[in-house]
């Protein structure tokens, strides 16, 4: 697996290698080890090196490059492999797409200000920067995302831009997202830097600046286009066609979920946690038997993460046709937390779509239901898939050098203190979430197909 004449590993690099091997074994055995060590058959195809495209990537050898759920070689994570855009079918229950779920229509929610913000950001870039981040509307760059910190990314890096250009980028996010969505995204970025500081600093991937913009197509009020904003623990895929918007897949996570960064107290994923608990606690004993798995939640239970664009996932849990009106509202409130991170008008459109299929929606839970329990839950219907997964700390421990978080010492990341070995107990201090649009809705794939069929 290694070429002749490779340089001897430093103690820090050897520690990183052990970290990845341990994490891989926990996450999925031999296949995961292959991915973590860069020997997966598809690992070299996931994305081009950021350094070769002019966007710096990768972490110094003293830090696990690849971080939570990933490894060297630009891999997406254990067992994950990029699906080429032309091959995207979408999440299905059995490999067969449910037809006629999505149509091209007017939502009466203007995207004019969004288009202007995107144009302003692109116009503010140098020609070299712009060339590095603009791709065709059907580019494979759509599916080349990962939540892994050391993943090799294309695009323009926030930390390499001037403050003026960064502000134009935040203005674009401010138009695309709701106020809560922007606060959540910025909080994830800040706690990423907090995590880096807690592990000694000087890790380029664990900073506020290691986040990248890419654009597919050209911002337009009539033609299809979109953008991707991506880095450690956040990946926002945003497709636009006229006044229709698709903001999936969107991954958001953090480790830790609580910290004080530059004097700002940041707490993330409380709405996702409390609304999930409110939903599960509303169920009767008979409903709980259907909703709650006999299997306890493990270290990594998320199914629809990076590289899972053609995931086959059968419905599990309690069908929502069995819920009372009050319980159905709690489920919509829970889904609304995730959907509500997109701009308000478009969030209302999406939530109405989810409500239309509510009786065909399933709610599934693994784990305990106490306020501080580490648990997993899933909302799954023909038009939405939401996952929440509390995981074991990997990097962070509350007795590390930065401000203490809410996580208990007993939940810290196993051997190695703050730089965990993946063997700790799952806790609410390391949370991953994702929202997808099943049956070809992700990345606006189905809408783009309809557009090309009807307008060209």
CSV table of C-alpha atoms in Angstrom, one decimal:
chain,number,residue,atom,x,y,z
A,1,UNK,CA,0.0,0.0,0.0
A,2,UNK,CA,3.0,2.3,0.5
A,3,UNK,CA,5.5,3.2,-2.1
A,4,UNK,CA,9.2,2.5,-1.7
A,5,UNK,CA,11.3,5.3,-0.1
A,6,UNK,CA,8.5,6.8,1.9
A,7,UNK,CA,9.6,9.0,4.8
A,8,UNK,CA,9.5,7.6,8.3
A,9,UNK,CA,6.5,8.5,10.3
A,10,UNK,CA,6.9,11.0,13.1
A,11,UNK,CA,5.3,10.1,16.5
A,12,UNK,CA,2.5,12.6,15.7
A,13,UNK,CA,1.8,11.1,12.3
A,14,UNK,CA,1.9,7.6,13.8
A,15,UNK,CA,-0.7,8.7,16.4
A,16,UNK,CA,-2.8,10.0,13.6
A,17,UNK,CA,-2.6,6.7,11.7
A,18,UNK,CA,-3.6,4.8,14.8
A,19,UNK,CA,-6.5,7.2,15.3
A,20,UNK,CA,-7.8,6.5,11.8
A,21,UNK,CA,-7.4,2.8,12.0
A,22,UNK,CA,-9.2,2.6,15.3
A,23,UNK,CA,-12.0,4.8,14.0
A,24,UNK,CA,-12.3,2.7,10.8
A,25,UNK,CA,-12.6,-0.5,12.7
A,26,UNK,CA,-15.3,1.0,14.9
A,27,UNK,CA,-17.2,2.3,11.9
A,28,UNK,CA,-17.2,-0.6,9.5
A,29,UNK,CA,-14.4,-3.2,9.5
A,30,UNK,CA,-12.3,-4.0,6.5
A,31,UNK,CA,-14.2,-1.8,4.0
A,32,UNK,CA,-13.9,1.2,6.3
A,33,UNK,CA,-10.2,0.5,6.9
A,34,UNK,CA,-9.7,0.6,3.1
A,35,UNK,CA,-11.4,4.0,2.9
A,36,UNK,CA,-9.5,5.4,5.9
A,37,UNK,CA,-6.1,4.4,4.6
A,38,UNK,CA,-6.9,5.6,1.1
A,39,UNK,CA,-7.1,2.1,-0.5
A,40,UNK,CA,-10.8,2.2,-1.3
A,41,UNK,CA,-11.3,1.6,-5.0
A,42,UNK,CA,-13.1,4.9,-5.4
A,43,UNK,CA,-11.3,7.0,-2.9
A,44,UNK,CA,-9.1,8.7,-5.5
A,45,UNK,CA,-12.2,9.8,-7.5
A,46,UNK,CA,-14.0,11.6,-4.7
A,47,UNK,CA,-12.6,15.0,-5.4
A,48,UNK,CA,-9.5,16.6,-6.8
A,49,UNK,CA,-6.9,17.9,-4.5
A,50,UNK,CA,-7.6,21.3,-3.2
A,51,UNK,CA,-4.0,22.2,-3.4
A,52,UNK,CA,-3.8,21.4,-7.1
A,53,UNK,CA,-6.8,23.7,-7.8
A,54,UNK,CA,-5.4,26.6,-5.9
A,55,UNK,CA,-7.5,26.0,-2.8
A,56,UNK,CA,-5.3,25.0,0.1
A,57,UNK,CA,-6.5,21.9,2.0
A,58,UNK,CA,-5.3,19.2,4.3
A,59,UNK,CA,-4.1,19.3,7.8
A,60,UNK,CA,-0.6,19.3,9.2
A,61,UNK,CA,0.8,15.8,10.1
A,62,UNK,CA,0.3,16.5,13.8
A,63,UNK,CA,-3.4,16.4,13.5
A,64,UNK,CA,-5.6,13.6,12.0
A,65,UNK,CA,-6.2,14.8,8.5
A,66,UNK,CA,-9.7,13.6,7.8
A,67,UNK,CA,-10.9,13.9,11.3
A,68,UNK,CA,-14.2,12.7,12.4
A,69,UNK,CA,-15.4,10.0,10.1
A,70,UNK,CA,-12.7,10.3,7.5
A,71,UNK,CA,-9.1,9.7,6.5
A,72,UNK,CA,-6.2,10.5,4.3
A,73,UNK,CA,-6.5,10.4,0.5
A,74,UNK,CA,-9.4,12.8,0.4
A,75,UNK,CA,-11.9,10.1,1.5
A,76,UNK,CA,-15.5,11.0,2.4
A,77,UNK,CA,-15.5,8.7,5.4
A,78,UNK,CA,-15.8,5.1,6.3
A,79,UNK,CA,-17.2,3.0,3.4
A,80,UNK,CA,-18.4,6.2,1.5
A,81,UNK,CA,-17.7,6.8,-2.1
A,82,UNK,CA,-18.7,9.6,-4.4
A,83,UNK,CA,-21.6,9.0,-6.8
A,84,UNK,CA,-21.1,10.8,-10.1
A,85,UNK,CA,-23.8,13.4,-10.8
A,86,UNK,CA,-25.0,11.6,-13.9
A,87,UNK,CA,-25.6,8.5,-11.9
A,88,UNK,CA,-27.6,10.1,-9.0
A,89,UNK,CA,-30.9,8.2,-8.5
A,90,UNK,CA,-31.5,9.5,-5.1
A,91,UNK,CA,-32.4,8.0,-1.8
A,92,UNK,CA,-35.1,5.3,-2.3
A,93,UNK,CA,-36.6,2.6,-0.2
A,94,UNK,CA,-35.8,-0.2,-2.7
A,95,UNK,CA,-33.9,1.3,-5.6
A,96,UNK,CA,-37.0,2.3,-7.4
A,97,UNK,CA,-37.8,6.0,-7.6
A,98,UNK,CA,-41.3,7.1,-6.8
A,99,UNK,CA,-42.4,9.1,-9.8
A,100,UNK,CA,-44.2,12.4,-10.2
A,101,UNK,CA,-43.3,13.8,-6.8
A,102,UNK,CA,-41.7,17.0,-8.1
A,103,UNK,CA,-42.8,19.5,-10.7
A,104,UNK,CA,-41.6,22.8,-12.2
A,105,UNK,CA,-44.0,25.4,-10.9
A,106,UNK,CA,-44.0,28.9,-9.4
A,107,UNK,CA,-43.7,29.2,-5.7
A,108,UNK,CA,-44.4,32.9,-5.6
A,109,UNK,CA,-41.3,33.3,-3.4
A,110,UNK,CA,-38.8,35.6,-5.1
A,111,UNK,CA,-35.2,34.6,-5.6
A,112,UNK,CA,-34.2,38.0,-7.0
A,113,UNK,CA,-32.2,39.1,-3.9
A,114,UNK,CA,-30.5,35.7,-3.7
A,115,UNK,CA,-29.4,35.9,-7.4
A,116,UNK,CA,-28.1,39.5,-6.8
A,117,UNK,CA,-26.1,38.3,-3.7
A,118,UNK,CA,-24.6,35.4,-5.6
A,119,UNK,CA,-23.7,37.7,-8.6
A,120,UNK,CA,-22.1,40.2,-6.2
A,121,UNK,CA,-20.0,37.6,-4.5
A,122,UNK,CA,-18.8,36.2,-7.9
A,123,UNK,CA,-18.2,39.7,-9.2
A,124,UNK,CA,-16.0,40.4,-6.2
A,125,UNK,CA,-13.6,37.6,-6.9
A,126,UNK,CA,-10.5,37.7,-9.0
A,127,UNK,CA,-10.5,35.9,-12.3
A,128,UNK,CA,-8.4,33.2,-10.8
A,129,UNK,CA,-10.7,32.7,-7.8
A,130,UNK,CA,-13.8,32.7,-10.0
A,131,UNK,CA,-12.3,30.2,-12.4
A,132,UNK,CA,-11.5,27.9,-9.4
A,133,UNK,CA,-15.0,27.8,-8.1
A,134,UNK,CA,-17.5,27.9,-11.1
A,135,UNK,CA,-18.6,24.6,-12.6
A,136,UNK,CA,-21.3,23.4,-15.0
A,137,UNK,CA,-24.8,23.0,-13.7
A,138,UNK,CA,-24.5,19.2,-13.9
A,139,UNK,CA,-20.9,18.9,-12.6
A,140,UNK,CA,-19.8,16.1,-10.4
A,141,UNK,CA,-18.8,18.8,-7.9
A,142,UNK,CA,-22.3,18.6,-6.6
A,143,UNK,CA,-21.8,15.2,-5.0
A,144,UNK,CA,-18.1,15.8,-4.0
A,145,UNK,CA,-18.8,16.9,-0.5
A,146,UNK,CA,-17.9,15.6,2.9
A,147,UNK,CA,-18.2,16.5,6.6
A,148,UNK,CA,-14.7,15.4,7.1
A,149,UNK,CA,-12.3,18.1,8.2
A,150,UNK,CA,-9.3,17.1,6.0
A,151,UNK,CA,-11.3,16.3,2.9
A,152,UNK,CA,-9.7,17.8,-0.2
A,153,UNK,CA,-12.0,20.5,-1.5
A,154,UNK,CA,-12.3,22.6,-4.6
A,155,UNK,CA,-13.5,26.2,-4.7
A,156,UNK,CA,-12.6,29.4,-3.0
A,157,UNK,CA,-11.6,29.2,0.7
A,158,UNK,CA,-13.1,31.7,3.1
A,159,UNK,CA,-9.9,32.0,5.0
A,160,UNK,CA,-7.9,33.0,1.9
A,161,UNK,CA,-10.2,35.8,0.9
A,162,UNK,CA,-10.2,39.4,2.0
A,163,UNK,CA,-12.7,40.6,4.6
A,164,UNK,CA,-14.7,42.3,2.0
A,165,UNK,CA,-15.0,39.2,-0.1
A,166,UNK,CA,-15.9,37.1,3.0
A,167,UNK,CA,-18.7,39.6,3.8
A,168,UNK,CA,-20.1,39.1,0.3
A,169,UNK,CA,-20.0,35.4,1.0
A,170,UNK,CA,-21.9,35.8,4.3
A,171,UNK,CA,-24.4,38.1,2.5
A,172,UNK,CA,-25.1,35.3,0.1
A,173,UNK,CA,-25.6,32.8,2.9
A,174,UNK,CA,-27.8,35.4,4.6
A,175,UNK,CA,-30.1,35.5,1.5
A,176,UNK,CA,-30.1,31.7,1.1
A,177,UNK,CA,-30.6,30.8,4.8
A,178,UNK,CA,-32.9,32.0,7.5
A,179,UNK,CA,-31.5,34.0,10.4
A,180,UNK,CA,-31.4,30.7,12.4
A,181,UNK,CA,-29.7,29.0,9.5
A,182,UNK,CA,-27.0,31.6,9.2
A,183,UNK,CA,-26.5,31.6,13.0
A,184,UNK,CA,-26.2,27.8,13.0
A,185,UNK,CA,-23.7,27.8,10.1
A,186,UNK,CA,-21.5,30.4,11.7
A,187,UNK,CA,-21.7,28.6,15.1
A,188,UNK,CA,-20.5,25.4,13.5
A,189,UNK,CA,-17.6,27.3,11.9
A,190,UNK,CA,-16.7,29.0,15.2
A,191,UNK,CA,-16.8,25.8,17.2
A,192,UNK,CA,-14.6,24.2,14.6
A,193,UNK,CA,-12.0,26.8,15.4
A,194,UNK,CA,-12.7,26.2,19.1
A,195,UNK,CA,-12.0,22.6,18.6
A,196,UNK,CA,-8.8,23.4,16.8
A,197,UNK,CA,-7.7,25.7,19.7
A,198,UNK,CA,-8.6,23.0,22.3
A,199,UNK,CA,-6.2,20.7,20.5
A,200,UNK,CA,-3.3,23.1,20.5
A,201,UNK,CA,-4.1,25.2,17.4
A,202,UNK,CA,-2.1,25.4,14.2
A,203,UNK,CA,-4.5,23.0,12.3
A,204,UNK,CA,-5.6,24.7,9.1
A,205,UNK,CA,-8.6,22.5,8.7
A,206,UNK,CA,-9.9,23.3,12.3
A,207,UNK,CA,-10.4,27.0,11.8
A,208,UNK,CA,-13.2,29.4,10.9
A,209,UNK,CA,-11.7,29.9,7.5
A,210,UNK,CA,-11.5,26.4,6.2
A,211,UNK,CA,-14.9,26.5,4.4
A,212,UNK,CA,-15.3,26.6,0.6
A,213,UNK,CA,-17.8,28.1,-1.9
A,214,UNK,CA,-18.4,26.4,-5.3
A,215,UNK,CA,-21.0,27.4,-7.9
A,216,UNK,CA,-22.8,25.3,-10.5
A,217,UNK,CA,-24.1,27.2,-13.4
A,218,UNK,CA,-24.5,31.0,-13.4
A,219,UNK,CA,-26.8,32.8,-11.0
A,220,UNK,CA,-30.1,33.5,-12.9
A,221,UNK,CA,-33.7,34.2,-12.2
A,222,UNK,CA,-34.7,31.9,-15.0
A,223,UNK,CA,-32.0,29.3,-15.7
A,224,UNK,CA,-30.9,26.6,-13.2
A,225,UNK,CA,-27.9,27.2,-11.0
A,226,UNK,CA,-26.8,26.6,-7.5
A,227,UNK,CA,-24.0,26.7,-5.0
A,228,UNK,CA,-22.3,24.6,-2.4
A,229,UNK,CA,-20.9,25.8,0.9
A,230,UNK,CA,-18.8,23.2,2.6
A,231,UNK,CA,-16.3,22.4,5.3
A,232,UNK,CA,-15.9,20.4,8.5
A,233,UNK,CA,-19.3,19.6,9.9
A,234,UNK,CA,-21.3,21.7,7.4
A,235,UNK,CA,-22.2,21.0,3.7
A,236,UNK,CA,-25.0,23.1,2.2
A,237,UNK,CA,-26.2,22.2,-1.3
A,238,UNK,CA,-28.4,24.9,-2.7
A,239,UNK,CA,-30.1,24.4,-6.1
A,240,UNK,CA,-32.2,27.2,-7.7
A,241,UNK,CA,-34.6,27.1,-10.7
A,242,UNK,CA,-36.7,30.2,-11.1
A,243,UNK,CA,-38.3,30.7,-7.8
A,244,UNK,CA,-37.9,27.1,-6.7
A,245,UNK,CA,-35.2,26.1,-4.3
A,246,UNK,CA,-33.9,22.8,-3.1
A,247,UNK,CA,-31.5,22.9,-0.1
A,248,UNK,CA,-30.5,19.3,0.2
A,249,UNK,CA,-28.5,17.4,1.0
A,250,UNK,CA,-27.5,19.6,3.9
A,251,UNK,CA,-25.3,18.2,6.6
A,252,UNK,CA,-24.8,20.1,9.9
A,253,UNK,CA,-22.9,18.8,12.9
A,254,UNK,CA,-20.5,19.9,15.6
A,255,UNK,CA,-18.0,18.7,18.2
A,256,UNK,CA,-18.3,20.0,20.7
A,257,UNK,CA,-21.8,21.5,20.6
A,258,UNK,CA,-21.1,24.0,23.4
A,259,UNK,CA,-18.2,26.3,23.8
A,260,UNK,CA,-17.0,29.8,24.4
A,261,UNK,CA,-15.2,31.2,21.4
A,262,UNK,CA,-13.7,34.7,21.4
A,263,UNK,CA,-16.0,35.6,24.3
A,264,UNK,CA,-19.2,34.3,22.6
A,265,UNK,CA,-21.0,31.4,24.3
A,266,UNK,CA,-22.2,29.1,21.5
A,267,UNK,CA,-24.7,26.2,22.0
A,268,UNK,CA,-25.8,24.2,19.0
A,269,UNK,CA,-28.5,21.6,18.2
A,270,UNK,CA,-30.7,22.3,21.2
A,271,UNK,CA,-33.8,22.8,19.0
A,272,UNK,CA,-33.1,19.5,17.2
A,273,UNK,CA,-32.6,17.7,20.5
A,274,UNK,CA,-35.5,19.2,22.4
A,275,UNK,CA,-38.0,18.9,19.6
A,276,UNK,CA,-36.9,15.3,19.0
A,277,UNK,CA,-37.5,14.5,22.7
A,278,UNK,CA,-40.9,16.3,22.6
A,279,UNK,CA,-41.9,14.1,19.7
A,280,UNK,CA,-40.8,10.7,21.2
A,281,UNK,CA,-42.4,11.7,24.6
A,282,UNK,CA,-45.7,12.4,23.0
A,283,UNK,CA,-46.2,8.8,21.9
A,284,UNK,CA,-48.3,6.2,23.7
A,285,UNK,CA,-46.9,2.9,24.9
A,286,UNK,CA,-48.3,1.1,21.9
A,287,UNK,CA,-46.8,3.7,19.5
A,288,UNK,CA,-43.4,3.5,21.2
A,289,UNK,CA,-43.2,-0.2,20.5
A,290,UNK,CA,-43.3,0.6,16.8
A,291,UNK,CA,-41.2,3.7,16.9
A,292,UNK,CA,-38.3,2.7,19.1
A,293,UNK,CA,-35.8,0.2,17.9
A,294,UNK,CA,-34.8,-2.7,20.1
A,295,UNK,CA,-31.2,-1.9,19.2
A,296,UNK,CA,-29.5,0.8,21.3
A,297,UNK,CA,-27.9,3.7,19.5
A,298,UNK,CA,-24.2,3.1,18.6
A,299,UNK,CA,-21.3,5.4,17.8
A,300,UNK,CA,-22.3,6.0,14.2
A,301,UNK,CA,-25.9,5.4,13.1
A,302,UNK,CA,-26.4,7.9,10.3
A,303,UNK,CA,-27.2,6.2,7.0
A,304,UNK,CA,-27.5,9.1,4.5
A,305,UNK,CA,-24.2,11.0,5.0
A,306,UNK,CA,-21.7,11.9,2.3
A,307,UNK,CA,-21.3,9.5,-0.6
A,308,UNK,CA,-24.8,8.0,0.1
A,309,UNK,CA,-26.6,9.7,-2.7
A,310,UNK,CA,-28.2,6.5,-4.0
A,311,UNK,CA,-28.9,5.0,-0.6
A,312,UNK,CA,-31.5,2.3,-0.3
A,313,UNK,CA,-33.2,2.7,3.0
A,314,UNK,CA,-36.4,0.9,3.9
A,315,UNK,CA,-39.0,2.7,6.1
A,316,UNK,CA,-38.7,1.8,9.7
A,317,UNK,CA,-40.6,2.8,12.9
A,318,UNK,CA,-44.0,4.3,13.4
A,319,UNK,CA,-46.1,5.4,10.4
A,320,UNK,CA,-47.5,8.8,11.0
A,321,UNK,CA,-51.0,7.9,9.8
A,322,UNK,CA,-51.3,6.4,13.3
A,323,UNK,CA,-50.6,9.8,15.0
A,324,UNK,CA,-53.1,12.1,16.6
A,325,UNK,CA,-53.4,15.7,15.2
A,326,UNK,CA,-51.3,17.0,18.1
A,327,UNK,CA,-48.6,14.4,17.5
A,328,UNK,CA,-48.6,15.2,13.8
A,329,UNK,CA,-48.0,18.8,14.7
A,330,UNK,CA,-45.0,17.8,16.9
A,331,UNK,CA,-43.6,15.9,14.0
A,332,UNK,CA,-44.0,18.9,11.7
A,333,UNK,CA,-42.4,21.1,14.4
A,334,UNK,CA,-39.5,18.7,14.5
A,335,UNK,CA,-39.1,18.6,10.7
A,336,UNK,CA,-39.5,22.4,10.7
A,337,UNK,CA,-36.3,22.9,12.7
A,338,UNK,CA,-34.3,21.4,9.9
A,339,UNK,CA,-36.3,22.9,7.0
A,340,UNK,CA,-36.3,26.2,8.8
A,341,UNK,CA,-32.6,26.7,8.2
A,342,UNK,CA,-33.4,27.8,4.6
A,343,UNK,CA,-34.9,31.2,3.9
A,344,UNK,CA,-38.4,31.6,5.4
A,345,UNK,CA,-40.5,31.7,2.3
A,346,UNK,CA,-38.9,28.7,0.7
A,347,UNK,CA,-39.0,26.8,4.1
A,348,UNK,CA,-42.8,27.3,4.1
A,349,UNK,CA,-43.0,25.8,0.6
A,350,UNK,CA,-40.9,22.8,1.6
A,351,UNK,CA,-42.8,22.2,4.9
A,352,UNK,CA,-46.1,22.2,3.0
A,353,UNK,CA,-44.7,19.5,0.7
A,354,UNK,CA,-43.7,17.5,3.7
A,355,UNK,CA,-47.1,17.9,5.3
A,356,UNK,CA,-48.8,16.7,2.1
A,357,UNK,CA,-47.0,13.3,2.5
A,358,UNK,CA,-47.4,13.2,6.3
A,359,UNK,CA,-49.4,10.0,6.5
A,360,UNK,CA,-46.7,8.3,4.5
A,361,UNK,CA,-44.0,9.5,6.9
A,362,UNK,CA,-42.2,7.3,9.4
A,363,UNK,CA,-40.6,8.2,12.7
A,364,UNK,CA,-37.8,6.0,14.1
A,365,UNK,CA,-35.8,6.2,17.3
A,366,UNK,CA,-32.8,4.5,18.9
A,367,UNK,CA,-31.6,5.1,22.4
A,368,UNK,CA,-32.9,6.5,25.7
A,369,UNK,CA,-35.2,9.6,26.1
A,370,UNK,CA,-33.7,11.5,29.0
A,371,UNK,CA,-32.8,15.2,28.6
A,372,UNK,CA,-29.1,14.4,28.3
A,373,UNK,CA,-29.4,11.0,26.5
A,374,UNK,CA,-27.4,10.3,23.4
A,375,UNK,CA,-29.9,9.1,20.8
A,376,UNK,CA,-30.6,8.7,17.1
A,377,UNK,CA,-33.8,9.5,15.3
A,378,UNK,CA,-35.1,9.6,11.7
A,379,UNK,CA,-38.0,11.2,9.8
A,380,UNK,CA,-38.5,9.5,6.5
A,381,UNK,CA,-41.1,10.0,3.8
A,382,UNK,CA,-41.2,10.1,0.0
A,383,UNK,CA,-40.1,13.8,0.0
A,384,UNK,CA,-37.9,14.2,3.1
A,385,UNK,CA,-35.3,12.2,5.1
A,386,UNK,CA,-33.9,13.7,8.3
A,387,UNK,CA,-31.4,12.1,10.6
A,388,UNK,CA,-30.1,13.1,14.0
A,389,UNK,CA,-27.2,11.1,15.4
A,390,UNK,CA,-25.4,11.7,18.8
A,391,UNK,CA,-21.9,10.2,18.5
A,392,UNK,CA,-18.9,9.6,20.6
A,393,UNK,CA,-16.4,12.4,21.0
A,394,UNK,CA,-13.4,12.0,18.8
A,395,UNK,CA,-11.2,15.1,19.2
A,396,UNK,CA,-12.7,16.9,22.2
A,397,UNK,CA,-12.7,16.4,25.9
A,398,UNK,CA,-14.0,18.8,28.5
A,399,UNK,CA,-10.7,18.9,30.4
A,400,UNK,CA,-8.8,20.0,27.3
A,401,UNK,CA,-7.0,23.3,27.1
A,402,UNK,CA,-9.9,25.4,25.8
A,403,UNK,CA,-13.0,26.4,27.8
A,404,UNK,CA,-14.8,23.4,29.2
A,405,UNK,CA,-17.9,22.2,27.4
A,406,UNK,CA,-21.0,20.6,28.7
A,407,UNK,CA,-19.8,17.1,28.1
A,408,UNK,CA,-18.9,14.9,31.0
A,409,UNK,CA,-15.3,13.7,31.4
A,410,UNK,CA,-16.6,10.1,31.3
A,411,UNK,CA,-17.8,10.8,27.8
A,412,UNK,CA,-14.4,12.1,26.6
A,413,UNK,CA,-12.8,10.6,23.5
A,414,UNK,CA,-11.0,7.6,25.0
A,415,UNK,CA,-7.2,7.3,24.9
A,416,UNK,CA,-5.4,10.4,23.9
A,417,UNK,CA,-7.4,13.0,25.8
A,418,UNK,CA,-8.7,15.8,23.7
A,419,UNK,CA,-7.6,14.0,20.5
A,420,UNK,CA,-9.9,11.0,21.0
A,421,UNK,CA,-9.5,7.5,19.6
A,422,UNK,CA,-13.2,7.1,18.9
A,423,UNK,CA,-13.8,4.7,21.7
A,424,UNK,CA,-15.8,7.0,24.0
A,425,UNK,CA,-19.5,7.0,24.9
A,426,UNK,CA,-21.9,8.8,22.6
A,427,UNK,CA,-23.0,12.1,24.0
A,428,UNK,CA,-24.8,15.3,22.9
A,429,UNK,CA,-21.4,16.9,22.6
A,430,UNK,CA,-20.9,15.4,19.2
A,431,UNK,CA,-23.9,15.5,16.9
A,432,UNK,CA,-24.4,14.9,13.2
A,433,UNK,CA,-27.5,15.8,11.3
A,434,UNK,CA,-28.6,15.6,7.7
A,435,UNK,CA,-31.7,16.4,5.6
A,436,UNK,CA,-32.2,15.0,2.1
A,437,UNK,CA,-35.0,15.0,-0.5
A,438,UNK,CA,-35.5,11.3,-1.5
A,439,UNK,CA,-36.5,10.0,-4.9
A,440,UNK,CA,-34.2,12.2,-7.0
A,441,UNK,CA,-34.9,15.5,-5.3
A,442,UNK,CA,-31.4,16.1,-3.9
A,443,UNK,CA,-29.3,18.7,-5.8
A,444,UNK,CA,-32.5,19.5,-7.7
A,445,UNK,CA,-31.7,16.5,-9.9
A,446,UNK,CA,-35.3,15.8,-10.8
A,447,UNK,CA,-36.1,19.5,-11.4
A,448,UNK,CA,-33.1,19.9,-13.7
A,449,UNK,CA,-34.1,16.8,-15.7
A,450,UNK,CA,-37.6,18.2,-16.1
A,451,UNK,CA,-36.2,21.6,-17.1
A,452,UNK,CA,-33.9,20.1,-19.8
A,453,UNK,CA,-36.7,17.9,-21.1
A,454,UNK,CA,-39.3,20.6,-21.4
A,455,UNK,CA,-37.3,23.8,-22.2
A,456,UNK,CA,-34.5,22.4,-24.5
